[in-house]
C-alpha positions as a Python dict, from the first residue, in 0.01 Angstrom:
ca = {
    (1, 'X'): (0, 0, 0),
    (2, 'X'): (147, 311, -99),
    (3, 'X'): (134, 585, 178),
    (4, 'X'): (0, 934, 100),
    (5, 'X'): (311, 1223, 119),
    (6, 'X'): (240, 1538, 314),
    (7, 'X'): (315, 1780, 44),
    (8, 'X'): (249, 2105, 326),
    (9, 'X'): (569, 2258, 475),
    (10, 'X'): (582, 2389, 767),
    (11, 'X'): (819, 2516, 1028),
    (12, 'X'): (616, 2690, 1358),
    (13, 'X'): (278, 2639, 1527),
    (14, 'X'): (207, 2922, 1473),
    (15, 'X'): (61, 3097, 1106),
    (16, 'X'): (8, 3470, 1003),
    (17, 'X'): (-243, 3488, 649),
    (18, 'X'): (-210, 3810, 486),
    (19, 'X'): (-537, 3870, 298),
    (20, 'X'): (-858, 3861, 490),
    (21, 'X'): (-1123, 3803, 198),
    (22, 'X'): (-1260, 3529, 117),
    (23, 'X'): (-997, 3323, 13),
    (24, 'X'): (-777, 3402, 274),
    (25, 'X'): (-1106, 3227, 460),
    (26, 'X'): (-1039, 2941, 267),
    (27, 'X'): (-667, 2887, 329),
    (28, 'X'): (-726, 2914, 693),
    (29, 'X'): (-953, 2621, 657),
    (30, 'X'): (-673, 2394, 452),
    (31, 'X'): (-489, 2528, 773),
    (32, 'X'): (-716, 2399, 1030),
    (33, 'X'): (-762, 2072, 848),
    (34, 'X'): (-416, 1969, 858),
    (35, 'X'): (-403, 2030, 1235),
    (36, 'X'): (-111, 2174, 1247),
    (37, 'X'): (-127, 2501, 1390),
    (38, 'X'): (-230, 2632, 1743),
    (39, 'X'): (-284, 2964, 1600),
    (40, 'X'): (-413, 3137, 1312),
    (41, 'X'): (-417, 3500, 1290),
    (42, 'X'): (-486, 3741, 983),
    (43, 'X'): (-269, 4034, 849),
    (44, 'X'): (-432, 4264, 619),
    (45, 'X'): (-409, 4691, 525),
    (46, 'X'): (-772, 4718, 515),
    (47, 'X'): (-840, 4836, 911),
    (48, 'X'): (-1210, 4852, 858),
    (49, 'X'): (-1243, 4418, 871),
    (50, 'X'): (-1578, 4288, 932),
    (51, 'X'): (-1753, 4004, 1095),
    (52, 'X'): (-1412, 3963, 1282),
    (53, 'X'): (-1381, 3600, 1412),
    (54, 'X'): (-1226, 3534, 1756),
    (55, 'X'): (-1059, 3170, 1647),
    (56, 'X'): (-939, 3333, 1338),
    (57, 'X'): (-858, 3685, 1462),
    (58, 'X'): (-774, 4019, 1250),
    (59, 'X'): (-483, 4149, 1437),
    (60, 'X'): (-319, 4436, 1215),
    (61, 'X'): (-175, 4588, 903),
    (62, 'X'): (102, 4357, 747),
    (63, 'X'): (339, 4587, 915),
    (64, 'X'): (298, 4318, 1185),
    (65, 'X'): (554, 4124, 937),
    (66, 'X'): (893, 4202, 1153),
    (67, 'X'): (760, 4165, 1456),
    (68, 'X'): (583, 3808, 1396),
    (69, 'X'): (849, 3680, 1159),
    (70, 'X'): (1044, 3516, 1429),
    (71, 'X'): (753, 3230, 1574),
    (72, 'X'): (527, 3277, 1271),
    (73, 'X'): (478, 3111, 957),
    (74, 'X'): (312, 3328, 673),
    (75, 'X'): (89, 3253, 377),
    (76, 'X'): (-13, 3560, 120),
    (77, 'X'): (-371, 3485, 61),
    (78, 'X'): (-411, 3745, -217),
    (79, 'X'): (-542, 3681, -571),
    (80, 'X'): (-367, 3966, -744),
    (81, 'X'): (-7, 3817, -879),
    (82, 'X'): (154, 4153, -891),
    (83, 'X'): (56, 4217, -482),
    (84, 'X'): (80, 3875, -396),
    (85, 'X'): (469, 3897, -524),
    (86, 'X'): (541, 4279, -363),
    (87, 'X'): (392, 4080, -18),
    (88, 'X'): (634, 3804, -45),
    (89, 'X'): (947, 4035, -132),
    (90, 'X'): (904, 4193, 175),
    (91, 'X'): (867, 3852, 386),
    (92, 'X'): (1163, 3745, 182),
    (93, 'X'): (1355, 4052, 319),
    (94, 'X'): (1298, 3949, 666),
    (95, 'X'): (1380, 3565, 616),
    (96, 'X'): (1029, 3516, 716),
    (97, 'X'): (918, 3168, 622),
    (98, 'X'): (644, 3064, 367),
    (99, 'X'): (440, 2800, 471),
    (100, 'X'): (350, 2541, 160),
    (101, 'X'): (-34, 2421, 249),
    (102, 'X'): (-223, 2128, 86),
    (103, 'X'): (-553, 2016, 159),
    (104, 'X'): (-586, 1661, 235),
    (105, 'X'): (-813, 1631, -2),
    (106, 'X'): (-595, 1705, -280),
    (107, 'X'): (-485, 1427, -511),
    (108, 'X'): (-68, 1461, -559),
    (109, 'X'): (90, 1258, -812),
    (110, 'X'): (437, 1107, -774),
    (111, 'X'): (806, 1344, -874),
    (112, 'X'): (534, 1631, -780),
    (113, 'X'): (729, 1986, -707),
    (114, 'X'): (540, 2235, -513),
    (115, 'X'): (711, 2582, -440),
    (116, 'X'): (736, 2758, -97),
    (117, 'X'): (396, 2983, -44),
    (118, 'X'): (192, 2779, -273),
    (119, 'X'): (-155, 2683, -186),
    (120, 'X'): (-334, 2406, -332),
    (121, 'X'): (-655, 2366, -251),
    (122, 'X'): (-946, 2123, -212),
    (123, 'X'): (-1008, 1863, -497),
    (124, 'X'): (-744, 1997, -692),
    (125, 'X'): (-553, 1703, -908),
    (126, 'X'): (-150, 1761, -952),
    (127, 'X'): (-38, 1431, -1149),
    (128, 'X'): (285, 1309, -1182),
    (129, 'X'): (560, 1481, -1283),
    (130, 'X'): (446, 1833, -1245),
    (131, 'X'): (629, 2141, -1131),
    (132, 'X'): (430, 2451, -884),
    (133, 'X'): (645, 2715, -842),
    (134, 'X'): (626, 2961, -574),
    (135, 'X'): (323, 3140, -431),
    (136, 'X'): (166, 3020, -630),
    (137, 'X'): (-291, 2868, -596),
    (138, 'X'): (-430, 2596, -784),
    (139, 'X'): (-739, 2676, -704),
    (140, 'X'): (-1058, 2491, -595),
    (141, 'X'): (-1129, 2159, -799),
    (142, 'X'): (-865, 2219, -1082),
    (143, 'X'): (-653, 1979, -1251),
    (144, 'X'): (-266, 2007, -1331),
    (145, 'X'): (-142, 1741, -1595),
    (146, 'X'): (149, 1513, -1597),
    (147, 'X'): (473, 1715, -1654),
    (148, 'X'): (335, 2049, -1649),
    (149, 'X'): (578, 2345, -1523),
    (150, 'X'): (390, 2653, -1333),
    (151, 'X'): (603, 2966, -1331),
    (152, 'X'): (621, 3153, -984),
    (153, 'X'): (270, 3333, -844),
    (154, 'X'): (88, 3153, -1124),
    (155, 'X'): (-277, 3140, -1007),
    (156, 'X'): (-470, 2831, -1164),
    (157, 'X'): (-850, 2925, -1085),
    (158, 'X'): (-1120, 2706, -957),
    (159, 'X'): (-1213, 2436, -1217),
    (160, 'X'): (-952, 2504, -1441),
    (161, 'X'): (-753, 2215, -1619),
    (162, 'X'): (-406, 2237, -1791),
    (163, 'X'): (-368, 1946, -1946),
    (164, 'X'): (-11, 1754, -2001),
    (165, 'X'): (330, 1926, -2065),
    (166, 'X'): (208, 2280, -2040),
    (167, 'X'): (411, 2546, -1951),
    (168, 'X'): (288, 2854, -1773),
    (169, 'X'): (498, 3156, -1685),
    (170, 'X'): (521, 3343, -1387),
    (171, 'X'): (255, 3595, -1264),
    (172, 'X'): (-10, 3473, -1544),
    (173, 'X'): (-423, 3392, -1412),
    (174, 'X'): (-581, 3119, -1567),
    (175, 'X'): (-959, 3171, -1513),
    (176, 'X'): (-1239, 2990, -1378),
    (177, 'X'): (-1328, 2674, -1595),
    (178, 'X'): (-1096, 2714, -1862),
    (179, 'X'): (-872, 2451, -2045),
    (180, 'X'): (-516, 2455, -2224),
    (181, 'X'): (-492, 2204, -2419),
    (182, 'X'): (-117, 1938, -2409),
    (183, 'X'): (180, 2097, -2487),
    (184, 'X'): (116, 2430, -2462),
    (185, 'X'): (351, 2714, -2311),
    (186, 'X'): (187, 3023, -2201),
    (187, 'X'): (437, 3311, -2123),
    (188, 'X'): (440, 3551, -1799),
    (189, 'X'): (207, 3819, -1738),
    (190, 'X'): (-102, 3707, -1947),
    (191, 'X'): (-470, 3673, -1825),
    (192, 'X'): (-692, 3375, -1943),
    (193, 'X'): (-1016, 3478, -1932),
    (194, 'X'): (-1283, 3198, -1741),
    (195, 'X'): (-1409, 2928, -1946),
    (196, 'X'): (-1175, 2978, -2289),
    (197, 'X'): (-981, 2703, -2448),
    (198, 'X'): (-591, 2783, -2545),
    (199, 'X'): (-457, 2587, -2834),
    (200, 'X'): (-186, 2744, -2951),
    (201, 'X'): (120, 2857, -2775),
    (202, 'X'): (88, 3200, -2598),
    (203, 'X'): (436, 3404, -2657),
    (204, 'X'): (292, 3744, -2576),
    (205, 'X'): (212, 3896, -2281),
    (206, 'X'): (-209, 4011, -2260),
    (207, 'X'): (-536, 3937, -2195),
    (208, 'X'): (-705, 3561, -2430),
    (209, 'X'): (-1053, 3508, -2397),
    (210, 'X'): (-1268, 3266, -2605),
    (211, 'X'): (-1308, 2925, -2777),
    (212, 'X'): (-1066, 2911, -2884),
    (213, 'X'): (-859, 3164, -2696),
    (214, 'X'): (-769, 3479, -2864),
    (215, 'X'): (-603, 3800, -2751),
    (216, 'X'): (-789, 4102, -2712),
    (217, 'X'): (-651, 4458, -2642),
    (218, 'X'): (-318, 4365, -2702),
    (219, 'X'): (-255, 4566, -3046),
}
């Protein structure tokens, strides 16, 4: 019987999320499911939070960052690639350390690389072979083929599937429900729009949308 690998890395008992939406909601629930942690606090520069939960308490701005760095780990649970990367710089600059979380629900395959800060959430497929770079989210009920290399802060949306040997570069969204097609490379800094269908190689940087996929606003 082949034993299931814990694909989450942590170091403390303690973790900080920096984004208090929704999905920062729904990485402190991967977080509670693994057990891990005795504490789970939020970090986020909006000061007027609502419905503010006492198990899973707002505590400040992320200027908290320094002073936490040294007994907490830290997850940036912000959809925007461009933020999501400025956030981690600055952790980075303070050797604060990046927690990797994956639900147990989550079906890894084997030779499977998953990059500090990554999330990976529930349902989600990663089959074998395949390469998550850092900070990065496969999202909600998505599938990542065999072989398939995700650039750094790469955010694979909820129900999306890449199937095998595609390439994506860093800081690209691929939207809810869409599909790229085997052996594809996508380049950095492009925006897949939901439910579209790439099937040709993507070697400039913009916004695709459609079946199949085709750039608009990039002339």
């Amino acid at each position: 019987m082949r034993l299931k690998l814990n694909y989450s890395k942590t170091k403390h008992n303690k973790l900080a999320i920096i984004g208090y939406g929704g999905h920062g909601r729904v990485v402190a629930d991967i977080a509670l499911s693994l057990d891990i942690y005795d504490k789970i606090v939020f970090l986020d520069d909006n000061t007027e939070i609502i419905n503010n939960n006492e198990k899973l308490p707002y505590v400040g701005t992320i200027d908290l960052i320094e002073k936490l760095s040294g007994e907490y780990d830290f997850v940036v649970a912000i959809g925007s690639s461009k933020i999501r990367k400025k956030v981690t710089d600055r952790l980075n600059e303070c050797n604060a350390f990046l927690a990797t979380l994956v639900h147990k629900s989550a079906v890894i395959g084997s030779d499977v690389t998953i990059g500090c800060g990554s999330v990976v959430m529930s349902g989600s497929v990663i089959n074998a072979g395949a390469t998550i770079g850092d900070s990065c989210i496969v999202n909600t009920s998505s599938s990542v083929d065999h072989d398939c290399n995700i650039g750094d802060y790469v955010h694979i949306a909820v129900g999306t599937h890449l199937c095998g040997t595609v390439s994506v570069g860093e800081n690209t969204w691929v939207g809810a429900g869409s599909t790229v097609i085997n052996n594809i490379d996508i380049c950095s800094d492009c925006m897949i729009g939901a439910g579209a269908v790439v099937v040709k190689n993507i070697d400039k940087s913009g916004t695709y949308v459609g079946v199949p996929a085709k750039a608009i606003g990039n002339e």
